[in-house]
Structures are given as structure tokens and as C-alpha cells.
Tab-separated table of C-alpha atoms and ligand atoms in Angstrom:
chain	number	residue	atom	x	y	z
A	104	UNK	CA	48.287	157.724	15.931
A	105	UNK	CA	47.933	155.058	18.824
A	106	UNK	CA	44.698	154.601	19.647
A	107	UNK	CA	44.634	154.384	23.643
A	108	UNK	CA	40.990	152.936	23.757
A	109	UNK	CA	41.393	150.021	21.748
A	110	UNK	CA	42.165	147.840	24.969
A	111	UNK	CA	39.071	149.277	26.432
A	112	UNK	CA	36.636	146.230	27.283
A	113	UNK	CA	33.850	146.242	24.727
A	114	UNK	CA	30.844	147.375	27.356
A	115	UNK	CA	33.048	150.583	28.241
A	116	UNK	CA	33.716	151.160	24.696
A	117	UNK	CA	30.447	151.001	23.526
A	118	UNK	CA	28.561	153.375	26.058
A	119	UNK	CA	32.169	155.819	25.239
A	120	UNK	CA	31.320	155.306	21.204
A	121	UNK	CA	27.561	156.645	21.576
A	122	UNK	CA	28.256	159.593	23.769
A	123	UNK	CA	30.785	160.200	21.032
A	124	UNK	CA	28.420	160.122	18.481
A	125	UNK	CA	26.172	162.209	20.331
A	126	UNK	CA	29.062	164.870	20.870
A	127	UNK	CA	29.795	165.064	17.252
A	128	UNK	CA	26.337	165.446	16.381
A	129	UNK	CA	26.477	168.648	18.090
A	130	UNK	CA	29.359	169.682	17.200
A	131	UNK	CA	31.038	168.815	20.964
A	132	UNK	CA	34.654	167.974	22.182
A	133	UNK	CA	34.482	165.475	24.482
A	134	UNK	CA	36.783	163.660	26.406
A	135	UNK	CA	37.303	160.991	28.818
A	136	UNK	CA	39.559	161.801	31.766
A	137	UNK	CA	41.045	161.348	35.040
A	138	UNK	CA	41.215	158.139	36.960
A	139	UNK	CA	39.940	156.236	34.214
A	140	UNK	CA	42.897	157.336	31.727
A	141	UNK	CA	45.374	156.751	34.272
A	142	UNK	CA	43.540	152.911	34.828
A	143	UNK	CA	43.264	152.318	30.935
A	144	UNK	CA	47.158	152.999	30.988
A	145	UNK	CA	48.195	150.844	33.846
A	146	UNK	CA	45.583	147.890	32.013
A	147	UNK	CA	43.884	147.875	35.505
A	148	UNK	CA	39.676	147.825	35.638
A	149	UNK	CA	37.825	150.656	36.279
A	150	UNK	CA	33.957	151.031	35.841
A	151	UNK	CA	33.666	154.960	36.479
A	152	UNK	CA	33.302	156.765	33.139
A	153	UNK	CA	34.242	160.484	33.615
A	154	UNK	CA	33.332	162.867	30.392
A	155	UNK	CA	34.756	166.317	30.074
A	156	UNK	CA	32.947	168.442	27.423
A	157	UNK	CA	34.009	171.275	25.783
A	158	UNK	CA	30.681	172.876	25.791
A	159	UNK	CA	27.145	172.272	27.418
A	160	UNK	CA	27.761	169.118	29.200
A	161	UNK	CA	24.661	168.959	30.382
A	162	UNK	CA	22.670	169.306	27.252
A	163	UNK	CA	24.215	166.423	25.838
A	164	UNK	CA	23.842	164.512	29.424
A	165	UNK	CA	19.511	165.528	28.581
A	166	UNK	CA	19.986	163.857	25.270
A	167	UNK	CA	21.733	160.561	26.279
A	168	UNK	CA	19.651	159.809	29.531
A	169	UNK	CA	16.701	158.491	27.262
A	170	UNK	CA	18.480	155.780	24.524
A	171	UNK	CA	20.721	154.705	27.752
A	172	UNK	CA	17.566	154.581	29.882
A	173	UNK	CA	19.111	156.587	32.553
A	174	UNK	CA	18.296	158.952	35.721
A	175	UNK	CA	20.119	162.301	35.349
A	176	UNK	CA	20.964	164.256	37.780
A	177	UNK	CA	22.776	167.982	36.557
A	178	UNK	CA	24.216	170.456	38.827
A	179	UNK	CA	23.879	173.845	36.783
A	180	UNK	CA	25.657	176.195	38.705
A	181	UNK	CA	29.008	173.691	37.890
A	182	UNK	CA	27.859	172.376	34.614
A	183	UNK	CA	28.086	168.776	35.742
A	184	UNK	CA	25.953	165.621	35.003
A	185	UNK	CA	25.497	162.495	35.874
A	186	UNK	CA	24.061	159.709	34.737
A	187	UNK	CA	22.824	156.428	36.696
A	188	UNK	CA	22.360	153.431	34.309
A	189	UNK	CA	19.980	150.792	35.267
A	190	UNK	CA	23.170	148.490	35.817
A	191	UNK	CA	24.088	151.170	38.724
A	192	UNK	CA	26.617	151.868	36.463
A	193	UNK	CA	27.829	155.815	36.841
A	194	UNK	CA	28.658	158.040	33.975
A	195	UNK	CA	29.684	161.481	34.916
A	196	UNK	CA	30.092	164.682	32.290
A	197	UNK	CA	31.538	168.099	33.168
A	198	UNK	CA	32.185	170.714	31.167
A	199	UNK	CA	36.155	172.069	31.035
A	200	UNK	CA	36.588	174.610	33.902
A	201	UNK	CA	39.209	176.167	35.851
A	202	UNK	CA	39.341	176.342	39.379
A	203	UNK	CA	41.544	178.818	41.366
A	204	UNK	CA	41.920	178.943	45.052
A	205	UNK	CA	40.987	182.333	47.045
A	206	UNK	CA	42.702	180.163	50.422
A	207	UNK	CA	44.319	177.829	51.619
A	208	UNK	CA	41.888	174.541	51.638
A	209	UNK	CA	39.089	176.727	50.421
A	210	UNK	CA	36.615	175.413	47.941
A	211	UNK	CA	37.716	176.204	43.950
A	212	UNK	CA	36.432	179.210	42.771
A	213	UNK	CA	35.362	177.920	39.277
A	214	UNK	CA	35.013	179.422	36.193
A	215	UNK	CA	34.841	177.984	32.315
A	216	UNK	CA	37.752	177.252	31.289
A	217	UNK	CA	40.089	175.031	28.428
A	218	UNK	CA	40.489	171.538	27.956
A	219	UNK	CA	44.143	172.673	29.082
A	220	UNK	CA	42.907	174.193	32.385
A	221	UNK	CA	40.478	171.428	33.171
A	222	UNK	CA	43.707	169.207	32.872
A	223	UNK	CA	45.775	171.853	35.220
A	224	UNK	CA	43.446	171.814	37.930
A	225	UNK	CA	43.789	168.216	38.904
A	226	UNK	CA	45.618	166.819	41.630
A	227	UNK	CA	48.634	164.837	40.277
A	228	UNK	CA	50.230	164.158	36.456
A	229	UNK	CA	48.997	160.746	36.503
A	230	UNK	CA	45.310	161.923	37.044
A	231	UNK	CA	45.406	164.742	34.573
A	232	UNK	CA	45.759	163.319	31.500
A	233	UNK	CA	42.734	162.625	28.756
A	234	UNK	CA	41.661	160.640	25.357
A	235	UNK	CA	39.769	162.362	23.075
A	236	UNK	CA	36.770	160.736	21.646
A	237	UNK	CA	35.645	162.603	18.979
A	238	UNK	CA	35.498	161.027	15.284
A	239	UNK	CA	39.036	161.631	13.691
A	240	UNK	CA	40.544	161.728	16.911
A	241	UNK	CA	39.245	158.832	18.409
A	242	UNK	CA	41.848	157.337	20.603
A	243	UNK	CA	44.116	160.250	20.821
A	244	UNK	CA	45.913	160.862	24.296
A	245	UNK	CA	46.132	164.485	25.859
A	246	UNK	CA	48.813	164.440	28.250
A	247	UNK	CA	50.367	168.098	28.822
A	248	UNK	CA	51.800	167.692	32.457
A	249	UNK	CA	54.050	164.318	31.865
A	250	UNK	CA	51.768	161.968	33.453
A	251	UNK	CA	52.761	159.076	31.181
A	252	UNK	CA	56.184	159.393	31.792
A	253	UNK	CA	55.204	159.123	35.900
A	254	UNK	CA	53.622	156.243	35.307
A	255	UNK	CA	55.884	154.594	33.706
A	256	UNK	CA	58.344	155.820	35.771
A	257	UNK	CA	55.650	155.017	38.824
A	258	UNK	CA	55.791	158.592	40.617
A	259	UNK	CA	52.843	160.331	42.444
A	260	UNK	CA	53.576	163.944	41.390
A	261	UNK	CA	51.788	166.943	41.794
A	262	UNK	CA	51.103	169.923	39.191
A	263	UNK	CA	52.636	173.137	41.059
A	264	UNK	CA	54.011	173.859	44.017
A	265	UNK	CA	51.069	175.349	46.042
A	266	UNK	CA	49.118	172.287	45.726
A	267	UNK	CA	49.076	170.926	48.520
A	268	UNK	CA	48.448	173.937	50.074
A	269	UNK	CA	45.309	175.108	47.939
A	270	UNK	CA	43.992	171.539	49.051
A	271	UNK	CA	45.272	169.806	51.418
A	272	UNK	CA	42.838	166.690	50.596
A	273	UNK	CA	45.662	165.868	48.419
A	274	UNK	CA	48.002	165.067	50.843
A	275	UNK	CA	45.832	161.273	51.843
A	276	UNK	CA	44.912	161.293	48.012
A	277	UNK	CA	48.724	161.094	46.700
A	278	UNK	CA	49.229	158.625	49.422
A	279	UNK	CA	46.335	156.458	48.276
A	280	UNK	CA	47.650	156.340	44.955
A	281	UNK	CA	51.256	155.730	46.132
A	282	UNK	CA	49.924	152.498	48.180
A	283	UNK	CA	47.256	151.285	45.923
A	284	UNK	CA	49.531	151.087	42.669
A	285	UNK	CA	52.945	150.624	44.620
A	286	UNK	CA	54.040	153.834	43.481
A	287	UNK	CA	56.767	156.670	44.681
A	288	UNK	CA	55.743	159.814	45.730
A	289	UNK	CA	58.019	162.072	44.351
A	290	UNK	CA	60.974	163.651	46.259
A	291	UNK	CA	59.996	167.620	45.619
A	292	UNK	CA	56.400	166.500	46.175
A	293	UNK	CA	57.039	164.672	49.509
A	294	UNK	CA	58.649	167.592	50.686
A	295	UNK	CA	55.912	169.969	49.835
A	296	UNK	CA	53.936	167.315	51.319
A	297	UNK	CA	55.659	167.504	54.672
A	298	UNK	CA	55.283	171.242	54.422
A	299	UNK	CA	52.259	171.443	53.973
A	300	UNK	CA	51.441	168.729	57.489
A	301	UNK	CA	54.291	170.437	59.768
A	302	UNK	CA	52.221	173.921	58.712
A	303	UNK	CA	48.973	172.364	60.036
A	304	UNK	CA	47.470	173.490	56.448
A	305	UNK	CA	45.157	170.300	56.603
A	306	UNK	CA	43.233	172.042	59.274
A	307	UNK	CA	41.857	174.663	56.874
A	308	UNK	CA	39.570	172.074	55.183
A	309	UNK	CA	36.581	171.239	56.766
A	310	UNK	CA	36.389	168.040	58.122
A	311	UNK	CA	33.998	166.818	55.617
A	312	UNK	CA	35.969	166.752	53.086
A	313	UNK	CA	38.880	165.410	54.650
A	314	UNK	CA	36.319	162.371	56.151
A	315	UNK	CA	35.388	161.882	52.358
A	316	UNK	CA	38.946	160.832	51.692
A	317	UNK	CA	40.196	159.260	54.301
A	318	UNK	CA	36.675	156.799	53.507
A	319	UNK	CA	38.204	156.178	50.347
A	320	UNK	CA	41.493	154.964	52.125
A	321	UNK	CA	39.221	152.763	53.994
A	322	UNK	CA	37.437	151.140	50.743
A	323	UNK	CA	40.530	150.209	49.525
A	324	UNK	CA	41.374	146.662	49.646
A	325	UNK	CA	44.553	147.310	52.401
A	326	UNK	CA	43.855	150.222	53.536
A	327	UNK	CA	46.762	149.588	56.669
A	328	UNK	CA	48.995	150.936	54.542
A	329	UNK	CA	47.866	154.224	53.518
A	330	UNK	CA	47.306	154.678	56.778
A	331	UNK	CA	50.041	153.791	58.222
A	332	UNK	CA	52.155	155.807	56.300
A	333	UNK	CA	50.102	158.885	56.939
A	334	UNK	CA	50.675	158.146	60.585
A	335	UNK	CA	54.285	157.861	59.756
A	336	UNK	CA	54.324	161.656	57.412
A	337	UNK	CA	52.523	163.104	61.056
A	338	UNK	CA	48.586	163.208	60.031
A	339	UNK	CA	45.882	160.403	59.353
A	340	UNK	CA	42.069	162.792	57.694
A	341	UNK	CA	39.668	163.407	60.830
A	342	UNK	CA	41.719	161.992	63.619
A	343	UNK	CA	42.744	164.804	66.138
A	344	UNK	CA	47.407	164.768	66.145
A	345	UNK	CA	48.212	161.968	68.622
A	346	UNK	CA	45.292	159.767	68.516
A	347	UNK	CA	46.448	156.235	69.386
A	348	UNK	CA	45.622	153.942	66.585
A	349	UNK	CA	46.117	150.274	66.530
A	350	UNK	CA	47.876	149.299	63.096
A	351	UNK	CA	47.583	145.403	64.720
A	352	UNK	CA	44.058	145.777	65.195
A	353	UNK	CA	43.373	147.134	61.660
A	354	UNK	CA	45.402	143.846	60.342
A	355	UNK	CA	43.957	141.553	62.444
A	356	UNK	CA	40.426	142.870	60.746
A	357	UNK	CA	41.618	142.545	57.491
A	358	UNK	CA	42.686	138.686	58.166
A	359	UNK	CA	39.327	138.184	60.097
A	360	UNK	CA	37.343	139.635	57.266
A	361	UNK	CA	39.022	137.531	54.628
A	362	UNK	CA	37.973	134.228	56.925
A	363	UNK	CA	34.396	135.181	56.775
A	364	UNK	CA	34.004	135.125	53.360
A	365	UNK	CA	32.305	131.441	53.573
A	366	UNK	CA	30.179	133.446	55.860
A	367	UNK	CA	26.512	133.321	54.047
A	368	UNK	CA	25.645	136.754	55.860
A	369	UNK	CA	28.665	138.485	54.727
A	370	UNK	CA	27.914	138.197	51.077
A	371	UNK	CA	24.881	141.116	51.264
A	372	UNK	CA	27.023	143.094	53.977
A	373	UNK	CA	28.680	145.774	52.304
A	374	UNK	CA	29.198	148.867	55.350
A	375	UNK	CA	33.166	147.098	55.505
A	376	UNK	CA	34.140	150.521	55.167
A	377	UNK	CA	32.421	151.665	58.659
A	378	UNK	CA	33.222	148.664	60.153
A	379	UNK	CA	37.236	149.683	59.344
A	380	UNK	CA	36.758	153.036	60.588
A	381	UNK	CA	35.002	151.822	63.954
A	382	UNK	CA	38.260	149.833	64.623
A	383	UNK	CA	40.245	152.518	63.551
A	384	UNK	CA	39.131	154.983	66.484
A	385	UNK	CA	38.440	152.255	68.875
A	386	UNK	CA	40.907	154.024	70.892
A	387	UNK	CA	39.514	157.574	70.997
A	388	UNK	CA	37.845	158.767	74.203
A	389	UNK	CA	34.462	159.151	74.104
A	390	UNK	CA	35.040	163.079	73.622
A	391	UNK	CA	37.126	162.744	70.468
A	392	UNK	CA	34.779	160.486	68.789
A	393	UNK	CA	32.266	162.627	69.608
A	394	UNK	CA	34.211	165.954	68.617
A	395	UNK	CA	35.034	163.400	64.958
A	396	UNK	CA	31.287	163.194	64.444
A	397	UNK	CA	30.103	166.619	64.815
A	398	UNK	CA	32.315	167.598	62.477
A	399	UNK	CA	31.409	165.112	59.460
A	400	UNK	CA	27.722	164.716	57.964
A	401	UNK	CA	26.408	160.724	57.671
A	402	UNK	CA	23.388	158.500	57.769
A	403	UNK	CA	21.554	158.350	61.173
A	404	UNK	CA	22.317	155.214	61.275
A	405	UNK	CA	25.757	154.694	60.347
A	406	UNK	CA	26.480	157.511	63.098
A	407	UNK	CA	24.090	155.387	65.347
A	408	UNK	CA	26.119	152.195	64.653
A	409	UNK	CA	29.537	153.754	65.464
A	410	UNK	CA	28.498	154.900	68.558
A	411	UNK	CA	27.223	151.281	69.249
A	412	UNK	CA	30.213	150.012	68.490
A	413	UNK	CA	32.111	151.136	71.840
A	414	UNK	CA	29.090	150.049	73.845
A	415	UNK	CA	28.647	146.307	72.373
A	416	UNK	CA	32.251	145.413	72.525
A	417	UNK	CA	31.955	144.814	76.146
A	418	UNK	CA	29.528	142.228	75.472
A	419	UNK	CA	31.713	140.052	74.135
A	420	UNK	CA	32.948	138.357	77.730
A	421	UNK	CA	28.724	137.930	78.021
A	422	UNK	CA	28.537	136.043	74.705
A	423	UNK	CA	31.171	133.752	75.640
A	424	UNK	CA	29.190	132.367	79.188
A	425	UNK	CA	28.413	128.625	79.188
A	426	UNK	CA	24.697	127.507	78.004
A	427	UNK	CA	23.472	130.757	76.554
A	428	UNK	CA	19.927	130.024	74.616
A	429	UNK	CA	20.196	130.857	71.161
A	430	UNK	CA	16.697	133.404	72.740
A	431	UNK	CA	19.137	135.221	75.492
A	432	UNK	CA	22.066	135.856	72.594
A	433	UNK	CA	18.769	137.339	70.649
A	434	UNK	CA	18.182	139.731	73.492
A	435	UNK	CA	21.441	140.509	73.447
A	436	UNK	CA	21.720	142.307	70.203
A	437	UNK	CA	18.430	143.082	69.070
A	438	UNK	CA	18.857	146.513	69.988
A	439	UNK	CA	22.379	146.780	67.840
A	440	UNK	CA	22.332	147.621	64.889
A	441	UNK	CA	23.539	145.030	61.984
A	442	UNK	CA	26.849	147.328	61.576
A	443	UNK	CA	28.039	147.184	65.150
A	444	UNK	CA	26.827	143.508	65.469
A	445	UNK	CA	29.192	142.714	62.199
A	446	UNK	CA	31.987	144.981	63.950
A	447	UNK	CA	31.783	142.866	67.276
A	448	UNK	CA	32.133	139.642	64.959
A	449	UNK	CA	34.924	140.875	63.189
A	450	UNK	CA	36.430	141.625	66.299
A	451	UNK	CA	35.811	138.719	68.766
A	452	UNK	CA	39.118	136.652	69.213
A	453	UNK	CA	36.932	133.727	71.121
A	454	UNK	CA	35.275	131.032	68.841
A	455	UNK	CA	32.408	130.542	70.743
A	456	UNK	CA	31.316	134.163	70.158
A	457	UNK	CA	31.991	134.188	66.626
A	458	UNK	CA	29.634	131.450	66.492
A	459	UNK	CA	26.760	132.667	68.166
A	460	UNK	CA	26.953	136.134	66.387
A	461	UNK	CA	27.058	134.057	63.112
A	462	UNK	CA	23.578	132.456	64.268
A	463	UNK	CA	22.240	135.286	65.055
A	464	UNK	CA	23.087	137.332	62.036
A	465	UNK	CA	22.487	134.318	59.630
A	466	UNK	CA	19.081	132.994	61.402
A	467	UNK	CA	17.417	134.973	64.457
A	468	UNK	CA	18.054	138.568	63.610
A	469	UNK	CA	15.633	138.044	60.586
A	470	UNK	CA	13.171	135.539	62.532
A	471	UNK	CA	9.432	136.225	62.521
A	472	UNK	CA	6.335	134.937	63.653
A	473	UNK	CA	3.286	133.736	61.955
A	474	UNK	CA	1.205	135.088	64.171
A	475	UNK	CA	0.693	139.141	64.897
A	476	UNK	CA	-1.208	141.523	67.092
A	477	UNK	CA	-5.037	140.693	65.094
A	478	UNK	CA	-4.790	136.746	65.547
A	479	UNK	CA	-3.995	138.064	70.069
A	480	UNK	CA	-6.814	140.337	69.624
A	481	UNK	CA	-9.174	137.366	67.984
A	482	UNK	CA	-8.214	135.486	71.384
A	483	UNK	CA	-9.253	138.284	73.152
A	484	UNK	CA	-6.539	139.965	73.891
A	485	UNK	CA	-7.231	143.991	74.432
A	486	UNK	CA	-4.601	145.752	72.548
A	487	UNK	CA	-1.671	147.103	74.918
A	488	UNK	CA	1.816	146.484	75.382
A	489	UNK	CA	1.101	143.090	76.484
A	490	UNK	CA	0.346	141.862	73.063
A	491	UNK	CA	4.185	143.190	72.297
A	492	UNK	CA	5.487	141.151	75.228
A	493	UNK	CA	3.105	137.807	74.323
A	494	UNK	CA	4.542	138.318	70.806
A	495	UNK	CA	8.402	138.813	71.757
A	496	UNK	CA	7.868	135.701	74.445
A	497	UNK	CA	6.461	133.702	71.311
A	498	UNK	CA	9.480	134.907	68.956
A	499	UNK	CA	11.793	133.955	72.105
A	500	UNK	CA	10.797	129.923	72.014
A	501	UNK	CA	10.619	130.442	68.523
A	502	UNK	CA	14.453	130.654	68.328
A	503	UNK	CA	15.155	128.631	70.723
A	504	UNK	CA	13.543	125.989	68.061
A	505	UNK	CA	10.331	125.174	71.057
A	506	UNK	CA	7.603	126.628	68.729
A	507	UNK	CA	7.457	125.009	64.921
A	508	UNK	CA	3.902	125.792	63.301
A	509	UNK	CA	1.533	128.437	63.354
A	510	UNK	CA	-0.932	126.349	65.627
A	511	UNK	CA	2.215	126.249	68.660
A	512	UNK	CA	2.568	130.024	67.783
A	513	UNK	CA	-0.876	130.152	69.077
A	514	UNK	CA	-1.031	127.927	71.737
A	515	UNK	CA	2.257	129.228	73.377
A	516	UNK	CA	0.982	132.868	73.031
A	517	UNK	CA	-2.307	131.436	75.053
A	518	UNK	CA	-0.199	130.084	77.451
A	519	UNK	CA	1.882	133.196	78.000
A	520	UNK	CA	-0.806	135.323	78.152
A	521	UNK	CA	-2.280	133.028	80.966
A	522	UNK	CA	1.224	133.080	82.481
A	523	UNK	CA	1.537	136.979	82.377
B	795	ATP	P1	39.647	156.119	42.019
B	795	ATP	O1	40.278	155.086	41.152
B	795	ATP	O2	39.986	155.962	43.457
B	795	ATP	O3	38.190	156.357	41.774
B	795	ATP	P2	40.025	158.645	40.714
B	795	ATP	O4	41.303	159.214	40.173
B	795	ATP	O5	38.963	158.300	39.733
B	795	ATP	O6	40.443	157.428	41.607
B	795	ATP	P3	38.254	160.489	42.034
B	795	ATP	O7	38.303	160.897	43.450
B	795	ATP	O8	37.043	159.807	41.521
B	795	ATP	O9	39.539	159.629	41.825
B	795	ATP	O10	38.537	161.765	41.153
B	795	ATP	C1	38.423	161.774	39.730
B	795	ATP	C2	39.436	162.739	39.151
B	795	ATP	O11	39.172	164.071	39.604
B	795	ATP	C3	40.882	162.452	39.570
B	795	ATP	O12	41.477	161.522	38.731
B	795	ATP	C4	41.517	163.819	39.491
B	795	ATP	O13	41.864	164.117	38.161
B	795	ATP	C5	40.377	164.752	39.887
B	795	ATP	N1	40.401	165.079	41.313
B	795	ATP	C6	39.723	164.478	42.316
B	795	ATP	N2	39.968	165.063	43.499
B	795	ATP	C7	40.798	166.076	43.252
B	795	ATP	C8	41.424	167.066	44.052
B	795	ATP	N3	41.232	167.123	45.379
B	795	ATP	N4	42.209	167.972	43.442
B	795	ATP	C9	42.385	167.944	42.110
B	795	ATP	N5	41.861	167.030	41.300
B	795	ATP	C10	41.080	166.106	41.849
């Protein structure tokens, strides 16, 4: 019997060989499955380790979290667990279910089910296939719906012919796939495919979902060409049908972003995905962005920051004036948040502006005083806004490289406040 986790780097095999153990301690089958099968078969990394269990996956999740030193976090009601490793690493466990579909881009009814039916309820051959990991069949490759074979032969394919239809996610998933590995999709399943966009089935899913993939797209390292040939098959997740999108300005990005890798600041920046999807709609009205984002759930302040974006673009033509103190640049963009400042960086075609942003994101956005409010109030200073405006003048010179020590902090703050 080939044993299909012998390649399998020695950190992955390790944390797979004691949730083994643990399985057969209890008598458990267990699995790995999915994307990670597919990756181990194409030789290509992948750090997400996805269990399925055939029996209380979440009892077993309990017993592991304390020799891996992990936070668990089990869903009940679907049997899943997962468990966060102090590396940040992710290990997920499911038990084998079955999921049927009471609509069209309705949520899976799920029940227990097989190992069989957990395999059959995936979205495409290539990502339904498993390894056992149990002792004596350590190794051992489950693969009931060809998905070997489509790799090999490199075609996206999907399980049954209402599957598109039960979710019509799939439709930017299988294209993902197709683009990231340079795969086919294949002919009966690009026709289903089309069937499924030209019967406007996508709009049954709730935008949330659809947002989820189409931010997946945009993590991908080229994520123009997923895109682009949605656009091409008549649909691209979230936009509303003929939103103008600029393929050029998405590449342009993508060249920009590669440039600022000697960037210090761009080396803790990690939002790249936001910043791809502000470019991506910087063509929508202001009521179609707006209609995007009531319909999708994210952070304050990523919602905040893509908002900014379509105001701080026109500052560009500002940033680009003659003799602009490094203190006006910081007034500027203080209000902005980091995301829309990085967008307007990635996005400015004039030198000059790429410059100052670069100052201002690798020196004065993070500048502070020495001084605060209590050393004004020792000077007798009573407490007000005018502390806030002594302070900011203070921080202003500051960047501008006029105030050095703590004692010029002081004696420019004195001087302002005489001044004010
Ligand atoms: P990636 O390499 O991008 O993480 P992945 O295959 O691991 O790819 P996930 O989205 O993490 O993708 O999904 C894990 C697995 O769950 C898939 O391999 C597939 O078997 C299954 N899956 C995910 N989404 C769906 C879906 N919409 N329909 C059916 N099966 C799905």
C-alpha cells in the first residue's frame, strides 16, 4: 500500500501522528481531508490541517488541546473543532456528515453521515478525496469520486449535476482552483457552470457568503485572473451585473505592490486583501458601494477604510504641491486610516507622492511627544482643548524635525501657549 503521507514535512506529520494516536486510543477513524490531500498530491505547501472523524470529533479535539497547548473552540450543533496552536497554526476536526440542500443556495441541512457522504458533499473531485490515519492504515488514500485521475489529468470537476445550483459559491471556488493550479475546468462542468450564471442562481446566496469567496480570490497571489475570467463567464461575487472594473488597475497594483517590498512599513502590513478589493470597486458609484456593504458583515474599521478610500484618492494632486512640510502631509492623513493611506500609496502614479506617504507611514504616523497633558497642566495650563491644540502644535515642529529633546518639547509648548 503507498503510503501518501510519507512526503508530508516532518512538523505536519508529527502533529497528524499524535492525533492519530489519540484516535486509536479511542477507538476513532480519523482522517485528513480536503484541500490538504489535494496539496499533498500536487507536492505543493499547505499549513491547514483538516481532520474528519468518524465519531465525536470534538471529544477527541477536548483531549488534544492540553499536550498541544491549544485554545479550542467546538461548535456542537455541527460537531466541529478547532484548534489554535500557539504557532497560530490551525487544526480543524469535524465529524463525517452529510449535507443536503432544501434550495437553491440555501445553507446544508446537515445530518451524520459516512466517511463516503462526508466525501460526496464537497465541492469538486480534487477536494474530496482523504488519507486515513489510523494505525494499519496509515497512509492509505480514499478517493471514491476520481479526484486523482483530475489531477493528474488537471480538471476542476464537480460531483453531480445540481451543484452548482445547491451552491452557487462554487462557481468563483472552481475558478480559483482552475487559476491558482493552471487547471481546466471541465467541459460538462463549465456548462453547468454557465447555467447556473445565465439563471441568476448566484443571487440566492446571501451576499456574505459570496463576499467570503470572492476574499479568497483576492488573497491569492494573482488574483487578476480569477477575476477576470469570472468577468469573462458573466459574474464577479458581490459586484452588482455590469459594474465597470478596471483589470489595468488591478495589474498595475499587483506590479506596485511587488516594488514596495523594500518598503520597511510594508513588511507588518498585511490588509493587501482590502487594499485589492478597494481598487477593485473604485469604479462603483457611491450607491453601489454602499448597497455592497450593507449586504456583507466586516470590521468597523475595514468598512471605515473602504469608504476612505474614495475620499483620499483625491488628495493625491494635494500631495504632489511644491514645498509641503513633512507637518502639513501629517495633517493630511492623520484622519485616514493606515488601510486607505496604504491604498493611496499603492495607487499614486507620481513619485513625489509615493515618497511623502512612505515618510509618513514609516516615521510621522507613529510620532509622539515626550511631553503630555500633566507636564501643560504643571505649567499652568487649565485643562481644555487648548492643551490638545498646544500638544498637536508641539507634535507639528516635532516632524518637521524643529523640536529634538524633551526640554524644546517644553519650551515650544510655552511658546505656543503664549502665542495662542
Ligand atoms: P485553500 O487551499 O484555498 O485553503 P481548500 O480546498 O482548503 O483550499 P477551503 O475553503 O478551506 O478550501 O475548504 C476546505 C474543504 O472543504 C475543501 O477542500 C472542500 O472539500 C470543502 N468545501 C469548502 N467549501 C465548499 C463548498 N462550498 N461546497 C462543498 N465543499 C466545500
Amino acid at each position: 500500500m503507498n503510503n501518501h503521507l510519507s512526503k508530508v514535512d516532518g512538523k505536519a506529520l508529527r502533529m497528524i501522528r499524535l492525533i492519530a494516536r489519540e484516535a486509536d486510543r479511542r477507538g476513532m477513524a480519523a482522517y485528513v481531508v480536503g484541500g490538504i490531500v489535494r496539496d499533498i498530491l500536487l507536492k505543493r505547501e499547505n499549513y491547514d490541517l483538516d481532520f474528519v472523524i468518524e465519531g465525536d470529533a470534538i471529544r477527541l479535539a477536548r483531549a488534544l488541546a492540553g499536550p498541544l497547548n491549544a485554545r479550542l473552540t467546538a461548535h456542537g450543533s455541527f460537531g466541529t473543532a478547532v484548534l489554535k496552536l500557539p504557532s497560530g497554526q490551525r487544526i480543524d476536526l469535524a465529524v463525517t456528515r452529510k449535507e443536503t440542500y432544501r434550495h437553491s443556495g440555501a445553507l446544508p441541512v446537515v445530518s451524520p453521515g459516512t466517511m463516503q457522504d462526508d466525501l460526496l458533499r464537497r465541492d469538486f473531485t480534487i477536494n474530496a478525496m482523504a488519507i486515513a490515519v489510523n494505525r494499519g492504515r496509515f497512509g492509505q488514500l480514499i478517493d471514491i469520486c476520481g479526484g486523482r485521475k483530475d489531477l493528474l489529468s488537471k480538471k476542476i470537476r464537480i460531483l453531480h449535476a445540481q451543484s452548482f445550483m445547491d451552491d452557487p459559491t462554487r462557481i468563483a471556488r472552481a475558478v480559483r482552483f482552475e487559476q491558482r493550479f493552471g487547471f481546466g475546468i471541465e467541459r460538462r462542468t463549465l456548462t453547468l457552470l454557465k447555467e447556473c450564471v445565465r439563471k441568476k442562481a448566484t443571487q440566492n446566496v446571501k451576499a456574505q457568503r459570496h463576499f467570503n469567496e470572492l476574499k479568497k480570490i483576492l488573497c491569492e497571489p494573482d488574483p487578476v485572473r480569477p477575476l477576470q475570467r469570472l468577468h469573462q463567464l458573466g459574474w464577479i461575487p458581490v459586484l452588482p451585473a455590469g459594474t465597470k472594473v478596471s483589470f489595468a488597475g488591478l495589474r498595475r497594483l499587483q506590479t506596485r505592490v511587488r516594488k514596495l517590498g523594500k518598503m520597511p512599513w510594508y513588511n507588518t502590513f498585511e490588509q493587501w486583501w482590502l487594499i485589492k478589493f478597494m481598487v477593485l470597486i473604485a469604479q462603483c458609484t457611491e450607491h453601489v458601494v454602499n448597497g455592497i456593504l450593507s449586504g456583507i458583515h466586516i470590521a468597523k474599521h475595514e468598512r471605515q477604510s473602504i469608504l476612505q478610500s474614495r475620499q483620499i484618492r483625491h488628495l493625491g494632486r494635494k500631495l504632489s504641491t511644491q514645498d509641503l512640510p513633512a507637518s502639513q502631509i501629517y495633517q493630511m492623513l492623520k484622519s485616514f486610516t493606515k488601510e486607505a493611506i496604504v491604498y493611496l500609496r499603492a495607487t499614486a502614479s507620481q513619485e513625489v507622492v509615493a515618497q511623502r506617504i512612505d515618510r509618513y507611514l514609516q516615521r510621522d504616523m507613529d510620532m509622539r511627544l515626550r511631553i503630555n497633558g500633566d507636564d501643560l497642566k504643571k505649567m499652568g495650563m487649565v485643562p481644555g482643548s487648548k492643551i490638545g491644540k498646544v500638544l498637536e502644535q508641539v507634535l507639528c515642529l516635532k516632524i518637521d524635525n524643529k523640536v529634538k529633546s524633551k526640554d524644546d518639547e517644553l519650551k515650544w509648548a510655552k511658546l505656543c501657549l503664549a502665542e495662542s
